[in-house]
C-alpha cells in the first residue's frame, strides 16, 4: 500500500515493528532514528512513502548503532604487540582483578592495616621494587607520560643533553624533542646521528644542565660506523658532575628474554645497575600488562616525581592498577610466566604448533572461500612490535590467500574487507598480492573457524 506522505512520528512509533524496536532500544533512540530516516526520505524525495522499507531502514540503523564500536578482533597481522590493536592482551588473573575492583568499593587509597589514607601506587611500587631492585617506583598513564613527568620534574627551564642518534619518534605524536619542549625542558643535541662519544656529553654540560638522558632506540637500529656512550660510562660522567642520568627504556622487559630464546632487551634492573637514577618503560609492551608508564629508581627522585602536581593529572585509575598488580605478581614465578602471560606465550609459541594450526584451519578457509581462492601455507616472520626488538623477527607460519588462476588486482583488498566485516573482525596483512594471516596470535581456533560461515566476499 502506498501513501504519498509519511505518517507522523507518533503514528510510526505505534507500528508493531517500531514498537518492538522501542522495547529493545528505548524510545529516545527510536525517535531519533525515525526522525533521521524521515529527513533522509525527504532529502531523497523519491516518490511515495512506503512503510515496510522505512521500518527496515530504521531497524538496520538501530542495530548498527547498538553494536559496540570498540571490541575484540583477531590479530593475524604478524605484529604481536600491535599498538592499533591494543598491544598486550591481559592474563585472566588481571581480568579478574579488574572486574573485582570495578564492581565494588576497593582500598584504592586506603591503608587497611592502619585504617587511614594510603598510597594508591603502594602495591604496584612494592612489586616493581622487588622485580627491578629499585628503591622506589611510581606509575602513570603511559611511558610518554612517564618521560614527560621525569623531564618536567627534573629539568623545568633547564637543559638536557641527548645523543642525536636517540632523538626518536615512536609513532603518533611521541617525539623526544617535542615532549622535551612541552615538558618545559631544553634539549641539547649531542654528537651526530651515528656516533656520539663521552666527550660530546662532557662538553654539553654547563650550569643550566639538569640531567643527562638516554633513550632506547626501540623501533630502529643504527648500523655500520656507529658509536654510543654505554649507560655505565654516561652514568659515571653524570655522577662526576652531580647530575642524574635518566633513561627512557621504551619497552623494557622485566626478565631476561634470552631464557626463552628471544632476542635480549635491556631490563630496568640492568639499567639501574649501570647507574641510571630513573628508568621509565611501558606497561603494555613486552611487560604484557595494561597501558601504563612505570618509573623506577632512586627514592629521592621518585618522591620528587610524586610531589609534582602533574602526577595527579597523569595518575593511574583503579582498573589499571588492579591489572598491573596482577600482571607483576606473575613475574614472581618466571618458570610459569611463558604459560600465564599472554604476550610471552605468543612470543614463544613453537613453530610446529603454528604449522599444525595452519594445517587444521586451511581447509575450513578454503571451503568458506570457494574455488575462486587459492589458500596456501607459507613460512613467515612475526614482528614483536610496539618498538620492541625492531630488527629481530620470529619464525612463524601464515596462511596466504590469493585469487586462484588469473591474478585479480582488487581481490586481496576485497577479501581483507570481508574478513574485517565478520562479527569478530580478522585483521591480516596484504603482501605480494595476497592476504596473509600470521597465525602466531590465533589462540581461539574454534571462534575463528566458527564465524567463517558468515564470510561474504
Ligand atoms: C613506546 C615508547 C615510548 C612511548 O610509550 P607509550 O607507553 O606508548 O606511551 C616512549 N619511548 C620509547 C623509547 C618507546 O619505545
mmCIF file of C-alpha atoms in Angstrom, residues 366 369-376 378 399-405 411 415 434-435:
data_model
loop_
_atom_site.group_PDB
_atom_site.id
_atom_site.type_symbol
_atom_site.label_atom_id
_atom_site.label_comp_id
_atom_site.label_asym_id
_atom_site.label_seq_id
_atom_site.Cartn_x
_atom_site.Cartn_y
_atom_site.Cartn_z
ATOM 1 C CA UNK A 366 39.353 -22.933 1.508
ATOM 2 C CA UNK A 369 36.123 -19.058 0.159
ATOM 3 C CA UNK A 370 35.222 -21.472 -2.582
ATOM 4 C CA UNK A 371 37.127 -22.362 -5.743
ATOM 5 C CA UNK A 372 37.918 -18.721 -6.628
ATOM 6 C CA UNK A 373 40.542 -18.550 -3.900
ATOM 7 C CA UNK A 374 43.915 -20.180 -3.537
ATOM 8 C CA UNK A 375 44.772 -20.961 0.094
ATOM 9 C CA UNK A 376 48.381 -21.804 0.883
ATOM 10 C CA UNK A 378 53.765 -20.203 3.966
ATOM 11 C CA UNK A 399 48.026 -18.713 5.516
ATOM 12 C CA UNK A 400 48.234 -16.811 2.236
ATOM 13 C CA UNK A 401 45.050 -16.265 0.250
ATOM 14 C CA UNK A 402 45.129 -15.111 -3.348
ATOM 15 C CA UNK A 403 42.862 -15.325 -6.381
ATOM 16 C CA UNK A 404 43.011 -18.767 -7.962
ATOM 17 C CA UNK A 405 44.087 -18.636 -11.580
ATOM 18 C CA UNK A 411 40.902 -9.252 -4.780
ATOM 19 C CA UNK A 415 38.969 -10.197 0.825
ATOM 20 C CA UNK A 434 47.859 -11.882 -1.259
ATOM 21 C CA UNK A 435 46.049 -11.547 2.037
#
